[in-house]
Short mmCIF file of C-alpha atoms in Angstrom, two decimals:
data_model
loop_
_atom_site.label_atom_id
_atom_site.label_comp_id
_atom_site.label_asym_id
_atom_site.label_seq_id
_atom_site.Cartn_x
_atom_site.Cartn_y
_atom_site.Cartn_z
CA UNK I 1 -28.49 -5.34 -20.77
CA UNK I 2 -26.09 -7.20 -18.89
CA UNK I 3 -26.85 -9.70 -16.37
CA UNK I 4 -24.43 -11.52 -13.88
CA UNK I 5 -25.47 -14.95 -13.21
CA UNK I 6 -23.87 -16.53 -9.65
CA UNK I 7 -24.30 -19.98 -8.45
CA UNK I 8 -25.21 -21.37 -5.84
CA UNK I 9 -27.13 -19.17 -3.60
CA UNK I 10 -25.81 -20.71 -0.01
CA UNK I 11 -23.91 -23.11 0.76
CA UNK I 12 -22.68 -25.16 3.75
CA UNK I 13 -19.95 -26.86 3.47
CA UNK I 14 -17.12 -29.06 6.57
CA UNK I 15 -13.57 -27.87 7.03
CA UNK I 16 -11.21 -29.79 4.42
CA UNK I 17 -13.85 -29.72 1.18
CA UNK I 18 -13.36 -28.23 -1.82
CA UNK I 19 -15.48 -25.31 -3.33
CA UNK I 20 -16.01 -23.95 -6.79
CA UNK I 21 -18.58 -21.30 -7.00
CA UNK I 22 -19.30 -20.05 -10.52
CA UNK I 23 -20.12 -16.89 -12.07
CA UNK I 24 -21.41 -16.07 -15.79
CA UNK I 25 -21.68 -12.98 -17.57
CA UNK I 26 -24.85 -12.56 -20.30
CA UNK I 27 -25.11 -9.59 -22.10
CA UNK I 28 -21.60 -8.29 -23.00
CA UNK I 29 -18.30 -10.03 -23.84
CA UNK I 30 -15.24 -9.32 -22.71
CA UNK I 31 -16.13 -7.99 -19.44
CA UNK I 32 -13.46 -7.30 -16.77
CA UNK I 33 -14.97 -9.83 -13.48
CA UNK I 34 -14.54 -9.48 -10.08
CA UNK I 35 -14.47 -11.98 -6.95
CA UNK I 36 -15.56 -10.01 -3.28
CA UNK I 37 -15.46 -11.70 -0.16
CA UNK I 38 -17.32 -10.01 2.85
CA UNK I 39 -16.91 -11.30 5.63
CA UNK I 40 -19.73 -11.39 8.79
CA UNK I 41 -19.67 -7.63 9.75
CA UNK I 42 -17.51 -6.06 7.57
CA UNK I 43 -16.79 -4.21 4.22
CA UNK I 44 -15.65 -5.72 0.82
CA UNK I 45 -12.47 -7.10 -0.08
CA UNK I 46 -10.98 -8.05 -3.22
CA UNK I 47 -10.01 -11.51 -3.96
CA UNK I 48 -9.46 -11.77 -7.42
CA UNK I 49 -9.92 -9.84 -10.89
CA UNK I 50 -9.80 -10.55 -14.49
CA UNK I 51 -9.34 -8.44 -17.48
CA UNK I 52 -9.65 -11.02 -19.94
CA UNK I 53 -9.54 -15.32 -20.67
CA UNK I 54 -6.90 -17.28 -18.03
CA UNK I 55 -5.66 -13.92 -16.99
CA UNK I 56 -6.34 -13.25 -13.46
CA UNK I 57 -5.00 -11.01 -10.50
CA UNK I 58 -5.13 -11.34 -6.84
CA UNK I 59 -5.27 -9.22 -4.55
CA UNK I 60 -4.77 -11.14 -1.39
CA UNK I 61 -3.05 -14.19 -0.49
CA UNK I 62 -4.82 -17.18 0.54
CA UNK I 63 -6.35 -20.78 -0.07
CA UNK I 64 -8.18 -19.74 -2.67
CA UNK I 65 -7.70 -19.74 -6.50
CA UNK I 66 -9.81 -18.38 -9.22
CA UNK I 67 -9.92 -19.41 -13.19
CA UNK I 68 -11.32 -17.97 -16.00
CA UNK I 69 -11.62 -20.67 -18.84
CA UNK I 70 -13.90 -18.67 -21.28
CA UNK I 71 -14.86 -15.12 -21.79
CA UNK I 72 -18.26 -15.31 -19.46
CA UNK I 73 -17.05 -16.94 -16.87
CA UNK I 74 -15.69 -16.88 -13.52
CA UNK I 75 -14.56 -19.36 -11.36
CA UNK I 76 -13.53 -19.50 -7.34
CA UNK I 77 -12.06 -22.23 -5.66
CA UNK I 78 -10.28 -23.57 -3.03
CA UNK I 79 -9.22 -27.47 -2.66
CA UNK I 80 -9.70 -27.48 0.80
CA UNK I 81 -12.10 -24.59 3.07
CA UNK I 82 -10.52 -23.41 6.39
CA UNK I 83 -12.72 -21.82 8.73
CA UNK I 84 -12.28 -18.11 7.67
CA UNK I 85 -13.51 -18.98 4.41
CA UNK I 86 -17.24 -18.21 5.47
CA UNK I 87 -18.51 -15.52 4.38
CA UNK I 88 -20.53 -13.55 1.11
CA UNK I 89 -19.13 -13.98 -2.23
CA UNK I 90 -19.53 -11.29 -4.78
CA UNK I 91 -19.23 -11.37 -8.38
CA UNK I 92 -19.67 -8.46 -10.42
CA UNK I 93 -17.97 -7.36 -14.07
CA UNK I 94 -18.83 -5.29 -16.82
CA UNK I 95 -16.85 -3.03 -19.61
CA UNK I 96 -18.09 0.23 -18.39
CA UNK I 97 -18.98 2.58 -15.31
CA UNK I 98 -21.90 0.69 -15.33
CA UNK I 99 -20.77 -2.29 -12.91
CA UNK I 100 -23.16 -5.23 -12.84
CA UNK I 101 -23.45 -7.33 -10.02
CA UNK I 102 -24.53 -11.29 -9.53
CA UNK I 103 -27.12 -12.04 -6.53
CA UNK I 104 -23.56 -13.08 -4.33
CA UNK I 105 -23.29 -16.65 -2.46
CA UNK I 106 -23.37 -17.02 1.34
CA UNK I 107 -20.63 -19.57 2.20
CA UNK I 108 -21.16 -21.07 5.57
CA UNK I 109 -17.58 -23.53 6.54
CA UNK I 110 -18.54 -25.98 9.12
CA UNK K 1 -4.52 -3.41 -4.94
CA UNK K 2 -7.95 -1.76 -3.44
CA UNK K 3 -8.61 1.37 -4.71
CA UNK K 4 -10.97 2.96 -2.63
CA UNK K 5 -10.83 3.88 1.15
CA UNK K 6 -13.48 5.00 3.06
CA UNK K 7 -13.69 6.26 6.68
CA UNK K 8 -15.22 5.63 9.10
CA UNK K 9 -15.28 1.99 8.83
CA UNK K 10 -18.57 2.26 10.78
CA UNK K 11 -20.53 5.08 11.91
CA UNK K 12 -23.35 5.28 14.52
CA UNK K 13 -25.72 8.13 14.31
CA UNK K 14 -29.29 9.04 15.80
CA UNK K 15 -32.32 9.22 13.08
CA UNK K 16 -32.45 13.22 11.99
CA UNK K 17 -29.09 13.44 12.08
CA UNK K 18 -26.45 13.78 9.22
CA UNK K 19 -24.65 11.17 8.36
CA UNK K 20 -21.30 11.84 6.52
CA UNK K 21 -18.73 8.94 4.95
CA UNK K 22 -15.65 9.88 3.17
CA UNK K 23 -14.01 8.04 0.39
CA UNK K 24 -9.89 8.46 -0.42
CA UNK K 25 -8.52 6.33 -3.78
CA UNK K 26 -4.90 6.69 -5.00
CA UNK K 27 -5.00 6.95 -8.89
CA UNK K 28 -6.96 9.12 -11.39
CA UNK K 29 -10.23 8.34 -11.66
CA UNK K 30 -13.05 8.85 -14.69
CA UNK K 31 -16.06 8.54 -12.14
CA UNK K 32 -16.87 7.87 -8.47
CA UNK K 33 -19.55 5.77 -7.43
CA UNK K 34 -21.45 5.43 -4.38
CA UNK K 35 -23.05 2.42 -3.03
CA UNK K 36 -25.35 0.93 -0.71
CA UNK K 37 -25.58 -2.46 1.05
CA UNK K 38 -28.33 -3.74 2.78
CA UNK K 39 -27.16 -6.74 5.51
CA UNK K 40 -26.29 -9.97 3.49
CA UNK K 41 -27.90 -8.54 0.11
CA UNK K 42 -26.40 -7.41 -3.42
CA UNK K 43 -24.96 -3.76 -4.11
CA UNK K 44 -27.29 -0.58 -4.73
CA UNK K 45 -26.26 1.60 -7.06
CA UNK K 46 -27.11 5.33 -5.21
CA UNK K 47 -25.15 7.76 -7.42
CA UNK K 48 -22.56 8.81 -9.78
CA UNK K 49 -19.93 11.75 -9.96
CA UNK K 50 -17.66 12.41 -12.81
CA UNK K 51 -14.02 13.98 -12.53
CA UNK K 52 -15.15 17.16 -13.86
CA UNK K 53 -18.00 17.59 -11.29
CA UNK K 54 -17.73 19.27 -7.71
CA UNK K 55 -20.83 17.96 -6.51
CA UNK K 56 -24.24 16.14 -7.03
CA UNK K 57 -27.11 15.89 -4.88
CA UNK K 58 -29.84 13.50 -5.16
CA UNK K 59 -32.72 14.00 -2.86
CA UNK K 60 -31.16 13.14 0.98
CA UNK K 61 -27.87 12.25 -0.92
CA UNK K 62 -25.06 15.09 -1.63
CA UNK K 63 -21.91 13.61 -2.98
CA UNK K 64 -18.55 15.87 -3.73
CA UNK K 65 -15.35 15.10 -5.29
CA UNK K 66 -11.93 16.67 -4.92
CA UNK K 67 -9.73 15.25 -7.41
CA UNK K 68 -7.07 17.39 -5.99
CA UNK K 69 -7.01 15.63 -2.62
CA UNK K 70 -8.70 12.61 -4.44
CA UNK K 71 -11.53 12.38 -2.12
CA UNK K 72 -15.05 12.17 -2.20
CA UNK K 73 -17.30 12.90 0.83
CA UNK K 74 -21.53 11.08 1.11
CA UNK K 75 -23.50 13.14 3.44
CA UNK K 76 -27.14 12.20 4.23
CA UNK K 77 -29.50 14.18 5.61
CA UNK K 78 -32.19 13.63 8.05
CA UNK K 79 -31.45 10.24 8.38
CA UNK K 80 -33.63 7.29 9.10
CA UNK K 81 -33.48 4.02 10.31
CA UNK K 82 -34.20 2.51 6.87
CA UNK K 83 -30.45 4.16 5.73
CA UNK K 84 -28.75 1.76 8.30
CA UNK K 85 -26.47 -0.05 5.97
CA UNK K 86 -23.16 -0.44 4.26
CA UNK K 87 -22.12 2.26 2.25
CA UNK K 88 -19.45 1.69 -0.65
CA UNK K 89 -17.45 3.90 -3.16
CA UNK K 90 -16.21 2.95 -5.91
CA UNK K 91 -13.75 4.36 -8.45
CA UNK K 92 -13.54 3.62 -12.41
CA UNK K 93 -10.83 4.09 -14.42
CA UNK K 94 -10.68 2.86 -18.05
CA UNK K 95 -12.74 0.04 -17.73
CA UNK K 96 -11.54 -0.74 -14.06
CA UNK K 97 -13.54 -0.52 -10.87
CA UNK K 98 -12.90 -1.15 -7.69
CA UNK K 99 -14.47 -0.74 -4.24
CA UNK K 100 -13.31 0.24 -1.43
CA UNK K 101 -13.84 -1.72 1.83
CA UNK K 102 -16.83 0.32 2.91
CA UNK K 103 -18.62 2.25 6.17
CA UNK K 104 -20.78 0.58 8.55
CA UNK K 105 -23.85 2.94 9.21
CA UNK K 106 -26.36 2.42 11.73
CA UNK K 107 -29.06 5.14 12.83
CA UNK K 108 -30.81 4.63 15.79
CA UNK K 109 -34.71 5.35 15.98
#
């Protein structure tokens, strides 16, 4: 089975820092991977998706990036957090219907 | 872009009553998925309808899908305060999901 694997749990980080939160995939290879922001109150949005190695989309423009140097893995990041940037990160990915989802990452900018 | 649309974006209902969320998406589809969201936790998977079904019920749940008007309505029944939650569709299409941005429901004991 596959399992999504997202690091870290919470954070807490000032205005100005960088972030990289990382996702990994076990279980399947070449999964398409997805990066979710919901913010305090609201639904999901899309930030970012990837069909395959250092091929990424996004879906909305902002100061963040996303990277996807191997097969399993899925990166978000941002050189320098604003504000707005708070929020719960999803990752989730798979090659079916069958959509697998990590444990997400609450991201709290100070 | 997002695929999925549902309305309301947030719903407040009083426990026994029906609760109904509808879902619109823009290309074809192979299945619709529905979704639930607990505050500040990880996705539940509640059910699954395929392009070449109407409708599916499962137990308080009763999903249908109108590929036609590419829609897809959630009612619950006899809700209860334990629904209160985020509810999510999503849409997959050869090996590509996406959700929509969800509805906000809250039932009131």
């Amino acid at each position: 089975s596959q399992t999504i694997h997202q690091w870290p749990a919470t954070l807490v980080q000032p205005v100005g820092s960088p972030l990289s939160l990382e996702c990994t995939v076990e279980g399947t290879s070449n999964p398409n991977l997805y990066w979710y922001r919901q913010a305090a109150g609201r639904g999901l949005q899309l930030l970012f998706y990837s069909v395959g190695i250092g091929q990424i989309s996004s879906e909305v423009p902002q100061n963040l990036s996303a990277s996807r140097p191997q097969d399993r893995q899925f990166i978000l990041s941002s050189k320098k957090l604003l504000l707005s940037d708070s929020g719960f990160y999803l990752c989730t990915g798979g090659r079916s219907y069958e959509q697998y989802f990590g444990p997400g990452t609450r991201l709290t900018v100070t | 872009s997002q695929q999925g649309e549902e309305d309301p974006q947030a719903l407040s209902i009083q426990e026994g009553e029906n609760a109904t969320m509808n879902c619109s998406y823009k290309t074809s589809i192979n299945n619709l998925q529905w979704y639930r969201q607990n505050s500040g936790r990880g996705l539940v998977h509640l059910i699954l309808i395929r392009s070449n079904e109407r409708e599916k019920h499962s137990g308080r749940l009763r999903v249908t899908l109108d590929t036609s008007k590419k829609s897809s309505s959630l009612l619950i029944t006899a809700s209860r305060a334990a629904d209160t939650a985020s509810y999510f569709c999503a849409t997959y299409n050869n090996n590509d999901m996406r959700f929509g941005a969800g509805t906000r429901l809250t039932v009131k004991p």
